[in-house]
mmCIF file of N, CA, C and O in Angstrom:
data_model
loop_
_atom_site.group_PDB
_atom_site.id
_atom_site.type_symbol
_atom_site.label_atom_id
_atom_site.label_comp_id
_atom_site.label_asym_id
_atom_site.label_seq_id
_atom_site.Cartn_x
_atom_site.Cartn_y
_atom_site.Cartn_z
ATOM 1 N N UNK A 1 -16.917 15.346 -10.132
ATOM 2 C CA UNK A 1 -17.078 14.305 -11.012
ATOM 3 C C UNK A 1 -15.842 13.929 -11.733
ATOM 4 O O UNK A 1 -15.668 12.751 -12.061
ATOM 5 N N UNK A 2 -14.883 14.797 -11.889
ATOM 6 C CA UNK A 2 -13.637 14.420 -12.650
ATOM 7 C C UNK A 2 -12.645 13.647 -11.697
ATOM 8 O O UNK A 2 -11.751 13.080 -12.194
ATOM 9 N N UNK A 3 -12.802 13.728 -10.460
ATOM 10 C CA UNK A 3 -11.933 13.027 -9.471
ATOM 11 C C UNK A 3 -12.165 11.447 -9.569
ATOM 12 O O UNK A 3 -11.246 10.767 -9.284
ATOM 13 N N UNK A 4 -13.392 11.033 -9.664
ATOM 14 C CA UNK A 4 -13.659 9.621 -9.720
ATOM 15 C C UNK A 4 -12.821 8.858 -10.706
ATOM 16 O O UNK A 4 -12.233 7.852 -10.443
ATOM 17 N N UNK A 5 -12.831 9.293 -12.046
ATOM 18 C CA UNK A 5 -12.051 8.658 -13.025
ATOM 19 C C UNK A 5 -10.545 8.548 -12.632
ATOM 20 O O UNK A 5 -9.939 7.387 -12.780
ATOM 21 N N UNK A 6 -9.936 9.537 -12.118
ATOM 22 C CA UNK A 6 -8.532 9.453 -11.785
ATOM 23 C C UNK A 6 -8.294 8.505 -10.601
ATOM 24 O O UNK A 6 -7.317 7.806 -10.526
ATOM 25 N N UNK A 7 -9.167 8.448 -9.665
ATOM 26 C CA UNK A 7 -9.103 7.480 -8.544
ATOM 27 C C UNK A 7 -9.284 6.046 -9.072
ATOM 28 O O UNK A 7 -8.498 5.151 -8.666
ATOM 29 N N UNK A 8 -10.153 5.847 -9.845
ATOM 30 C CA UNK A 8 -10.385 4.452 -10.525
ATOM 31 C C UNK A 8 -9.110 4.122 -11.279
ATOM 32 O O UNK A 8 -8.628 3.029 -11.153
ATOM 33 N N UNK A 9 -8.636 4.977 -12.151
ATOM 34 C CA UNK A 9 -7.324 4.759 -12.819
ATOM 35 C C UNK A 9 -6.132 4.411 -11.853
ATOM 36 O O UNK A 9 -5.404 3.464 -12.100
ATOM 37 N N UNK A 10 -6.036 5.119 -10.769
ATOM 38 C CA UNK A 10 -4.913 4.921 -9.788
ATOM 39 C C UNK A 10 -5.107 3.613 -9.103
ATOM 40 O O UNK A 10 -4.153 2.874 -8.980
ATOM 41 N N UNK A 11 -6.308 3.315 -8.677
ATOM 42 C CA UNK A 11 -6.565 2.081 -7.942
ATOM 43 C C UNK A 11 -6.299 0.968 -8.987
ATOM 44 O O UNK A 11 -5.784 -0.142 -8.575
ATOM 45 N N UNK A 12 -6.745 0.979 -10.146
ATOM 46 C CA UNK A 12 -6.636 -0.102 -11.078
ATOM 47 C C UNK A 12 -5.136 -0.311 -11.386
ATOM 48 O O UNK A 12 -4.592 -1.423 -11.360
ATOM 49 N N UNK A 13 -4.382 0.724 -11.613
ATOM 50 C CA UNK A 13 -2.960 0.755 -11.860
ATOM 51 C C UNK A 13 -2.275 0.153 -10.629
ATOM 52 O O UNK A 13 -1.422 -0.775 -10.742
ATOM 53 N N UNK A 14 -2.555 0.484 -9.462
ATOM 54 C CA UNK A 14 -2.002 0.071 -8.219
ATOM 55 C C UNK A 14 -2.341 -1.535 -8.093
ATOM 56 O O UNK A 14 -1.461 -2.307 -7.745
ATOM 57 N N UNK A 15 -3.528 -1.896 -8.371
ATOM 58 C CA UNK A 15 -3.865 -3.263 -8.200
ATOM 59 C C UNK A 15 -3.178 -4.132 -9.183
ATOM 60 O O UNK A 15 -2.719 -5.236 -8.874
ATOM 61 N N UNK A 16 -3.107 -3.622 -10.410
ATOM 62 C CA UNK A 16 -2.258 -4.466 -11.490
ATOM 63 C C UNK A 16 -0.788 -4.510 -10.994
ATOM 64 O O UNK A 16 -0.160 -5.649 -11.269
ATOM 65 N N UNK A 17 -0.243 -3.432 -10.498
ATOM 66 C CA UNK A 17 1.233 -3.510 -10.119
ATOM 67 C C UNK A 17 1.294 -4.400 -8.855
ATOM 68 O O UNK A 17 2.354 -5.110 -8.802
ATOM 69 N N UNK A 18 0.349 -4.378 -7.993
ATOM 70 C CA UNK A 18 0.503 -5.313 -6.777
ATOM 71 C C UNK A 18 0.483 -6.719 -7.201
ATOM 72 O O UNK A 18 1.243 -7.488 -6.785
ATOM 73 N N UNK A 19 -0.516 -7.100 -8.150
ATOM 74 C CA UNK A 19 -0.569 -8.536 -8.616
ATOM 75 C C UNK A 19 0.727 -8.857 -9.357
ATOM 76 O O UNK A 19 1.287 -9.931 -9.048
ATOM 77 N N UNK A 20 1.301 -8.031 -10.110
ATOM 78 C CA UNK A 20 2.619 -8.262 -10.979
ATOM 79 C C UNK A 20 3.669 -8.439 -9.912
ATOM 80 O O UNK A 20 4.486 -9.286 -9.950
ATOM 81 N N UNK A 21 3.788 -7.579 -8.806
ATOM 82 C CA UNK A 21 4.800 -7.605 -7.811
ATOM 83 C C UNK A 21 4.827 -8.871 -6.980
ATOM 84 O O UNK A 21 5.714 -9.490 -6.753
ATOM 85 N N UNK A 22 3.507 -9.205 -6.679
ATOM 86 C CA UNK A 22 3.269 -10.440 -5.797
ATOM 87 C C UNK A 22 3.578 -11.649 -6.594
ATOM 88 O O UNK A 22 4.394 -12.562 -6.097
ATOM 89 N N UNK A 23 3.253 -11.753 -7.826
ATOM 90 C CA UNK A 23 3.421 -12.920 -8.616
ATOM 91 C C UNK A 23 4.975 -13.129 -8.884
ATOM 92 O O UNK A 23 5.349 -14.179 -8.655
ATOM 93 N N UNK A 24 5.587 -12.029 -9.315
ATOM 94 C CA UNK A 24 7.066 -12.147 -9.543
ATOM 95 C C UNK A 24 7.770 -12.369 -8.297
ATOM 96 O O UNK A 24 8.859 -13.148 -8.164
ATOM 97 N N UNK A 25 7.455 -11.615 -7.100
ATOM 98 C CA UNK A 25 8.199 -11.844 -5.874
ATOM 99 C C UNK A 25 8.171 -13.054 -5.360
ATOM 100 O O UNK A 25 9.075 -13.647 -4.851
ATOM 101 N N UNK A 26 6.983 -13.816 -5.247
ATOM 102 C CA UNK A 26 6.720 -15.044 -4.704
ATOM 103 C C UNK A 26 7.342 -16.189 -5.644
ATOM 104 O O UNK A 26 7.896 -17.120 -5.043
ATOM 105 N N UNK A 27 7.358 -15.977 -6.840
ATOM 106 C CA UNK A 27 7.879 -16.972 -7.804
ATOM 107 C C UNK A 27 9.323 -17.038 -7.609
ATOM 108 O O UNK A 27 9.927 -18.088 -7.686
ATOM 109 N N UNK A 28 9.993 -15.863 -7.429
ATOM 110 C CA UNK A 28 11.332 -15.807 -7.412
ATOM 111 C C UNK A 28 11.870 -16.290 -5.973
ATOM 112 O O UNK A 28 12.976 -16.829 -5.777
ATOM 113 N N UNK A 29 11.197 -15.957 -4.900
ATOM 114 C CA UNK A 29 11.508 -16.089 -3.595
ATOM 115 C C UNK A 29 11.316 -17.557 -3.130
ATOM 116 O O UNK A 29 11.909 -18.018 -2.191
ATOM 117 N N UNK A 30 10.201 -18.174 -3.655
ATOM 118 C CA UNK A 30 9.921 -19.581 -3.260
ATOM 119 C C UNK A 30 8.939 -19.644 -2.117
ATOM 120 O O UNK A 30 8.472 -18.694 -1.565
ATOM 121 N N UNK A 31 8.647 -20.942 -1.627
ATOM 122 C CA UNK A 31 7.813 -21.187 -0.714
ATOM 123 C C UNK A 31 8.069 -20.458 0.654
ATOM 124 O O UNK A 31 7.140 -20.139 1.498
ATOM 125 N N UNK A 32 9.305 -20.349 1.013
ATOM 126 C CA UNK A 32 9.519 -19.769 2.394
ATOM 127 C C UNK A 32 9.101 -18.393 2.431
ATOM 128 O O UNK A 32 8.519 -17.953 3.491
ATOM 129 N N UNK A 33 9.252 -17.656 1.396
ATOM 130 C CA UNK A 33 8.702 -16.198 1.390
ATOM 131 C C UNK A 33 7.173 -16.176 1.595
ATOM 132 O O UNK A 33 6.662 -15.350 2.237
ATOM 133 N N UNK A 34 6.500 -17.023 0.744
ATOM 134 C CA UNK A 34 5.086 -17.126 0.888
ATOM 135 C C UNK A 34 4.575 -17.414 2.300
ATOM 136 O O UNK A 34 3.789 -16.906 2.950
ATOM 137 N N UNK A 35 5.237 -18.402 2.947
ATOM 138 C CA UNK A 35 4.910 -18.811 4.335
ATOM 139 C C UNK A 35 5.227 -17.716 5.270
ATOM 140 O O UNK A 35 4.518 -17.469 6.234
ATOM 141 N N UNK A 36 6.404 -16.788 5.023
ATOM 142 C CA UNK A 36 6.669 -15.734 5.883
ATOM 143 C C UNK A 36 5.554 -14.677 5.892
ATOM 144 O O UNK A 36 5.457 -14.018 6.855
ATOM 145 N N UNK A 37 4.862 -14.438 4.807
ATOM 146 C CA UNK A 37 3.741 -13.296 4.888
ATOM 147 C C UNK A 37 2.498 -13.848 5.512
ATOM 148 O O UNK A 37 1.736 -13.065 5.757
ATOM 149 N N UNK A 38 2.438 -15.144 5.539
ATOM 150 C CA UNK A 38 1.186 -15.656 6.213
ATOM 151 C C UNK A 38 -0.125 -15.337 5.453
ATOM 152 O O UNK A 38 -0.145 -15.333 4.349
ATOM 153 N N UNK A 39 -1.086 -14.965 6.200
ATOM 154 C CA UNK A 39 -2.361 -14.702 5.656
ATOM 155 C C UNK A 39 -2.617 -13.216 5.464
ATOM 156 O O UNK A 39 -3.671 -12.765 5.242
ATOM 157 N N UNK A 40 -1.572 -12.428 5.676
ATOM 158 C CA UNK A 40 -1.702 -11.015 5.419
ATOM 159 C C UNK A 40 -1.889 -10.675 3.925
ATOM 160 O O UNK A 40 -1.296 -11.353 3.038
ATOM 161 N N UNK A 41 -2.750 -9.612 3.618
ATOM 162 C CA UNK A 41 -2.969 -9.172 2.302
ATOM 163 C C UNK A 41 -1.754 -8.336 1.874
ATOM 164 O O UNK A 41 -1.161 -7.630 2.678
ATOM 165 N N UNK A 42 -1.460 -8.450 0.635
ATOM 166 C CA UNK A 42 -0.499 -7.569 0.052
ATOM 167 C C UNK A 42 -1.009 -6.223 -0.241
ATOM 168 O O UNK A 42 -2.151 -6.153 -0.709
ATOM 169 N N UNK A 43 -0.234 -5.152 0.075
ATOM 170 C CA UNK A 43 -0.693 -3.807 -0.149
ATOM 171 C C UNK A 43 -1.431 -3.191 1.203
ATOM 172 O O UNK A 43 -1.060 -3.595 2.188
ATOM 173 N N UNK A 44 -2.543 -2.403 0.874
ATOM 174 C CA UNK A 44 -3.194 -1.865 2.006
ATOM 175 C C UNK A 44 -3.757 -2.996 2.861
ATOM 176 O O UNK A 44 -4.502 -3.836 2.374
ATOM 177 N N UNK A 45 -3.434 -2.871 4.103
ATOM 178 C CA UNK A 45 -3.744 -3.993 5.044
ATOM 179 C C UNK A 45 -4.060 -3.455 6.504
ATOM 180 O O UNK A 45 -3.271 -3.616 7.326
ATOM 181 N N UNK A 46 -5.252 -2.797 6.637
ATOM 182 C CA UNK A 46 -5.526 -2.314 7.895
ATOM 183 C C UNK A 46 -6.061 -3.314 8.797
ATOM 184 O O UNK A 46 -6.559 -4.381 8.525
ATOM 185 N N UNK A 47 -5.782 -3.082 10.103
ATOM 186 C CA UNK A 47 -6.342 -3.966 11.196
ATOM 187 C C UNK A 47 -7.457 -3.283 11.801
ATOM 188 O O UNK A 47 -7.464 -2.425 12.679
ATOM 189 N N UNK A 48 -8.712 -3.476 11.217
ATOM 190 C CA UNK A 48 -9.863 -2.696 11.654
ATOM 191 C C UNK A 48 -10.150 -2.803 13.106
ATOM 192 O O UNK A 48 -10.492 -1.914 13.755
ATOM 193 N N UNK A 49 -10.039 -4.030 13.601
ATOM 194 C CA UNK A 49 -10.396 -4.277 15.070
ATOM 195 C C UNK A 49 -9.565 -3.453 15.975
ATOM 196 O O UNK A 49 -9.925 -2.975 16.958
ATOM 197 N N UNK A 50 -8.263 -3.315 15.621
ATOM 198 C CA UNK A 50 -7.302 -2.589 16.431
ATOM 199 C C UNK A 50 -7.249 -1.050 15.990
ATOM 200 O O UNK A 50 -6.616 -0.192 16.757
ATOM 201 N N UNK A 51 -7.775 -0.730 14.798
ATOM 202 C CA UNK A 51 -7.678 0.533 14.351
ATOM 203 C C UNK A 51 -6.350 0.959 13.919
ATOM 204 O O UNK A 51 -5.974 2.156 14.157
ATOM 205 N N UNK A 52 -5.591 0.149 13.346
ATOM 206 C CA UNK A 52 -4.195 0.415 12.998
ATOM 207 C C UNK A 52 -4.043 0.228 11.430
ATOM 208 O O UNK A 52 -4.605 -0.739 10.960
ATOM 209 N N UNK A 53 -3.383 1.084 10.724
ATOM 210 C CA UNK A 53 -3.264 1.029 9.330
ATOM 211 C C UNK A 53 -1.841 0.415 9.029
ATOM 212 O O UNK A 53 -0.830 0.894 9.590
ATOM 213 N N UNK A 54 -1.798 -0.491 8.107
ATOM 214 C CA UNK A 54 -0.471 -1.112 7.673
ATOM 215 C C UNK A 54 -0.317 -1.169 6.200
ATOM 216 O O UNK A 54 -1.444 -1.161 5.421
ATOM 217 N N UNK A 55 0.708 -1.242 5.648
ATOM 218 C CA UNK A 55 0.999 -1.532 4.164
ATOM 219 C C UNK A 55 1.821 -2.704 4.161
ATOM 220 O O UNK A 55 2.997 -2.702 4.780
ATOM 221 N N UNK A 56 1.444 -3.856 3.551
ATOM 222 C CA UNK A 56 2.247 -4.972 3.466
ATOM 223 C C UNK A 56 2.785 -5.145 2.084
ATOM 224 O O UNK A 56 2.033 -5.418 1.084
ATOM 225 N N UNK A 57 4.165 -5.030 1.909
ATOM 226 C CA UNK A 57 4.796 -5.195 0.562
ATOM 227 C C UNK A 57 5.230 -6.556 0.466
ATOM 228 O O UNK A 57 6.110 -6.962 1.219
ATOM 229 N N UNK A 58 4.857 -7.263 -0.490
ATOM 230 C CA UNK A 58 5.076 -8.761 -0.665
ATOM 231 C C UNK A 58 6.267 -9.135 -1.615
ATOM 232 O O UNK A 58 6.643 -10.237 -1.694
ATOM 233 N N UNK A 59 6.983 -8.078 -2.146
ATOM 234 C CA UNK A 59 8.135 -8.363 -2.949
ATOM 235 C C UNK A 59 9.376 -8.104 -2.290
ATOM 236 O O UNK A 59 9.492 -7.559 -1.276
ATOM 237 N N UNK A 60 10.468 -8.515 -2.959
ATOM 238 C CA UNK A 60 11.865 -8.193 -2.366
ATOM 239 C C UNK A 60 12.367 -6.938 -2.864
ATOM 240 O O UNK A 60 13.681 -6.873 -3.013
ATOM 241 N N UNK A 61 11.623 -5.817 -2.947
ATOM 242 C CA UNK A 61 12.122 -4.541 -3.426
ATOM 243 C C UNK A 61 11.680 -3.564 -2.388
ATOM 244 O O UNK A 61 10.944 -3.834 -1.545
ATOM 245 N N UNK A 62 12.271 -2.286 -2.704
ATOM 246 C CA UNK A 62 11.726 -1.207 -1.735
ATOM 247 C C UNK A 62 10.966 -0.311 -2.802
ATOM 248 O O UNK A 62 11.447 -0.005 -3.795
ATOM 249 N N UNK A 63 9.751 0.124 -2.390
ATOM 250 C CA UNK A 63 8.826 0.812 -3.269
ATOM 251 C C UNK A 63 8.306 2.053 -2.541
ATOM 252 O O UNK A 63 8.325 2.226 -1.318
ATOM 253 N N UNK A 64 7.899 2.972 -3.400
ATOM 254 C CA UNK A 64 7.165 4.180 -2.853
ATOM 255 C C UNK A 64 5.659 3.928 -2.817
ATOM 256 O O UNK A 64 5.053 3.543 -3.864
ATOM 257 N N UNK A 65 5.093 4.273 -1.686
ATOM 258 C CA UNK A 65 3.574 4.178 -1.513
ATOM 259 C C UNK A 65 3.055 5.689 -1.426
ATOM 260 O O UNK A 65 3.804 6.454 -0.768
ATOM 261 N N UNK A 66 1.969 5.823 -1.618
ATOM 262 C CA UNK A 66 1.188 7.112 -1.357
ATOM 263 C C UNK A 66 0.392 6.882 -0.179
ATOM 264 O O UNK A 66 -0.528 5.874 -0.309
ATOM 265 N N UNK A 67 0.446 7.593 0.887
ATOM 266 C CA UNK A 67 -0.368 7.479 1.949
ATOM 267 C C UNK A 67 -1.321 8.647 2.020
ATOM 268 O O UNK A 67 -1.013 9.773 2.139
ATOM 269 N N UNK A 68 -2.681 8.285 1.966
ATOM 270 C CA UNK A 68 -3.806 9.311 2.012
ATOM 271 C C UNK A 68 -4.302 9.433 3.483
ATOM 272 O O UNK A 68 -4.510 8.398 4.189
ATOM 273 N N UNK A 69 -4.413 10.651 3.905
ATOM 274 C CA UNK A 69 -4.945 10.834 5.376
ATOM 275 C C UNK A 69 -6.305 11.558 5.369
ATOM 276 O O UNK A 69 -6.681 12.196 4.457
ATOM 277 N N UNK A 70 -7.012 11.362 6.428
ATOM 278 C CA UNK A 70 -8.323 11.970 6.685
ATOM 279 C C UNK A 70 -7.966 13.474 7.067
ATOM 280 O O UNK A 70 -7.333 13.772 7.995
ATOM 281 N N UNK A 71 -8.585 14.475 6.078
ATOM 282 C CA UNK A 71 -8.474 15.888 6.571
ATOM 283 C C UNK A 71 -7.077 16.492 6.594
ATOM 284 O O UNK A 71 -6.837 17.527 7.139
ATOM 285 N N UNK A 72 -6.226 15.799 5.829
ATOM 286 C CA UNK A 72 -4.738 16.318 5.751
ATOM 287 C C UNK A 72 -4.116 15.873 4.422
ATOM 288 O O UNK A 72 -4.649 14.936 3.960
ATOM 289 N N UNK A 73 -3.030 16.597 3.909
ATOM 290 C CA UNK A 73 -2.588 16.215 2.711
ATOM 291 C C UNK A 73 -1.856 14.799 2.796
ATOM 292 O O UNK A 73 -1.410 14.436 3.992
ATOM 293 N N UNK A 74 -1.829 14.024 1.733
ATOM 294 C CA UNK A 74 -1.177 12.669 1.673
ATOM 295 C C UNK A 74 0.365 12.965 1.545
ATOM 296 O O UNK A 74 0.828 14.110 1.387
ATOM 297 N N UNK A 75 1.057 11.812 1.697
ATOM 298 C CA UNK A 75 2.527 11.969 1.485
ATOM 299 C C UNK A 75 3.076 10.641 0.960
ATOM 300 O O UNK A 75 2.410 9.668 1.068
ATOM 301 N N UNK A 76 4.203 10.695 0.357
ATOM 302 C CA UNK A 76 4.840 9.478 -0.096
ATOM 303 C C UNK A 76 5.847 8.836 0.861
ATOM 304 O O UNK A 76 6.497 9.667 1.665
ATOM 305 N N UNK A 77 5.833 7.524 0.931
ATOM 306 C CA UNK A 77 6.753 6.905 1.862
ATOM 307 C C UNK A 77 7.405 5.680 1.197
ATOM 308 O O UNK A 77 6.858 5.016 0.484
ATOM 309 N N UNK A 78 8.626 5.578 1.542
ATOM 310 C CA UNK A 78 9.419 4.371 1.064
ATOM 311 C C UNK A 78 9.209 3.128 1.961
ATOM 312 O O UNK A 78 9.445 3.337 3.218
ATOM 313 N N UNK A 79 8.837 2.009 1.496
ATOM 314 C CA UNK A 79 8.698 0.959 2.289
ATOM 315 C C UNK A 79 9.465 -0.385 1.729
ATOM 316 O O UNK A 79 9.667 -0.438 0.591
ATOM 317 N N UNK A 80 10.008 -1.163 2.636
ATOM 318 C CA UNK A 80 10.640 -2.368 2.250
ATOM 319 C C UNK A 80 9.797 -3.533 2.241
ATOM 320 O O UNK A 80 8.483 -3.354 2.599
ATOM 321 N N UNK A 81 10.241 -4.774 2.070
ATOM 322 C CA UNK A 81 9.412 -5.914 2.234
ATOM 323 C C UNK A 81 8.789 -6.091 3.525
ATOM 324 O O UNK A 81 9.462 -5.755 4.565
ATOM 325 N N UNK A 82 7.597 -6.705 3.581
ATOM 326 C CA UNK A 82 6.956 -6.963 4.922
ATOM 327 C C UNK A 82 5.904 -5.848 5.336
ATOM 328 O O UNK A 82 5.563 -4.970 4.479
ATOM 329 N N UNK A 83 5.468 -5.930 6.502
ATOM 330 C CA UNK A 83 4.328 -5.094 6.928
ATOM 331 C C UNK A 83 4.938 -3.803 7.633
ATOM 332 O O UNK A 83 5.678 -3.916 8.505
ATOM 333 N N UNK A 84 4.491 -2.653 7.176
ATOM 334 C CA UNK A 84 4.904 -1.333 7.613
ATOM 335 C C UNK A 84 3.686 -0.718 8.344
ATOM 336 O O UNK A 84 2.697 -0.517 7.826
ATOM 337 N N UNK A 85 3.994 -0.326 9.538
ATOM 338 C CA UNK A 85 3.030 0.535 10.379
ATOM 339 C C UNK A 85 2.872 1.881 9.807
ATOM 340 O O UNK A 85 3.920 2.595 9.544
ATOM 341 N N UNK A 86 1.672 2.356 9.551
ATOM 342 C CA UNK A 86 1.376 3.730 9.059
ATOM 343 C C UNK A 86 0.754 4.635 10.000
ATOM 344 O O UNK A 86 0.902 5.830 9.837
ATOM 345 N N UNK A 87 0.040 4.110 11.043
ATOM 346 C CA UNK A 87 -0.523 4.941 11.932
ATOM 347 C C UNK A 87 -1.910 4.467 12.259
ATOM 348 O O UNK A 87 -2.428 3.460 11.642
ATOM 349 N N UNK A 88 -2.698 5.213 13.078
ATOM 350 C CA UNK A 88 -4.160 4.905 13.462
ATOM 351 C C UNK A 88 -4.936 5.075 12.113
ATOM 352 O O UNK A 88 -4.754 6.002 11.319
ATOM 353 N N UNK A 89 -5.974 4.280 12.072
ATOM 354 C CA UNK A 89 -6.954 4.390 10.876
ATOM 355 C C UNK A 89 -7.807 5.748 11.079
ATOM 356 O O UNK A 89 -8.359 6.021 10.114
ATOM 357 N N UNK A 90 -7.886 6.247 12.178
ATOM 358 C CA UNK A 90 -8.501 7.477 12.349
ATOM 359 C C UNK A 90 -7.777 8.695 11.727
ATOM 360 O O UNK A 90 -8.419 9.656 11.340
ATOM 361 N N UNK A 91 -6.471 8.466 11.368
ATOM 362 C CA UNK A 91 -5.710 9.457 10.641
ATOM 363 C C UNK A 91 -5.400 8.967 9.240
ATOM 364 O O UNK A 91 -5.485 9.755 8.292
ATOM 365 N N UNK A 92 -4.977 7.749 9.106
ATOM 366 C CA UNK A 92 -4.582 7.185 7.752
ATOM 367 C C UNK A 92 -5.826 6.652 7.077
ATOM 368 O O UNK A 92 -6.565 5.711 7.617
ATOM 369 N N UNK A 93 -6.209 7.172 5.843
ATOM 370 C CA UNK A 93 -7.372 6.724 5.122
ATOM 371 C C UNK A 93 -7.016 5.485 4.127
ATOM 372 O O UNK A 93 -7.917 4.577 4.141
ATOM 373 N N UNK A 94 -5.894 5.605 3.486
ATOM 374 C CA UNK A 94 -5.526 4.510 2.463
ATOM 375 C C UNK A 94 -4.133 4.657 2.138
ATOM 376 O O UNK A 94 -3.577 5.712 2.258
ATOM 377 N N UNK A 95 -3.580 3.525 1.621
ATOM 378 C CA UNK A 95 -2.236 3.690 1.072
ATOM 379 C C UNK A 95 -2.091 2.706 -0.108
ATOM 380 O O UNK A 95 -2.887 1.728 -0.326
ATOM 381 N N UNK A 96 -1.399 3.271 -1.166
ATOM 382 C CA UNK A 96 -1.316 2.550 -2.388
ATOM 383 C C UNK A 96 0.065 2.629 -3.031
ATOM 384 O O UNK A 96 0.752 3.604 -2.752
ATOM 385 N N UNK A 97 0.443 1.681 -3.872
ATOM 386 C CA UNK A 97 1.693 1.685 -4.533
ATOM 387 C C UNK A 97 1.758 2.901 -5.524
ATOM 388 O O UNK A 97 0.834 2.967 -6.459
ATOM 389 N N UNK A 98 2.737 3.634 -5.529
ATOM 390 C CA UNK A 98 2.873 4.782 -6.283
ATOM 391 C C UNK A 98 3.533 4.531 -7.644
ATOM 392 O O UNK A 98 3.693 5.450 -8.530
ATOM 393 N N UNK A 99 3.951 3.320 -7.954
ATOM 394 C CA UNK A 99 4.434 2.987 -9.298
ATOM 395 C C UNK A 99 5.918 3.226 -9.460
ATOM 396 O O UNK A 99 6.396 3.152 -10.533
ATOM 397 N N UNK A 100 6.747 3.316 -8.322
ATOM 398 C CA UNK A 100 8.179 3.359 -8.583
ATOM 399 C C UNK A 100 8.924 2.803 -7.345
ATOM 400 O O UNK A 100 8.380 2.704 -6.146
ATOM 401 N N UNK A 101 10.275 2.570 -7.639
ATOM 402 C CA UNK A 101 11.054 1.970 -6.582
ATOM 403 C C UNK A 101 11.741 3.174 -5.835
ATOM 404 O O UNK A 101 11.746 4.331 -6.377
ATOM 405 N N UNK A 102 12.268 2.799 -4.671
ATOM 406 C CA UNK A 102 13.007 3.857 -3.893
ATOM 407 C C UNK A 102 14.315 3.187 -3.436
ATOM 408 O O UNK A 102 14.584 2.170 -3.538
#
């Protein structure tokens, strides 16, 4: 039962940071950057049909994300702007902004 509140706090913080990053990044970069990302979601962006996990970072910075895996320990990874391949969704469960730059 104690794990649920920490997950909720982490997801809430990650969501707030993603919104702040997207708003600031797109406002500074202008319409060309928004057009470049297309219809992709910012943050965790799996392709369910293909079974592939991606993380789409929408700002012009490099950030650390936490990658959670099925049946294995998670790990931190530094990602830059754009869509980063993380692996098959059978292995990668979720990824979220860890709250720091790299």
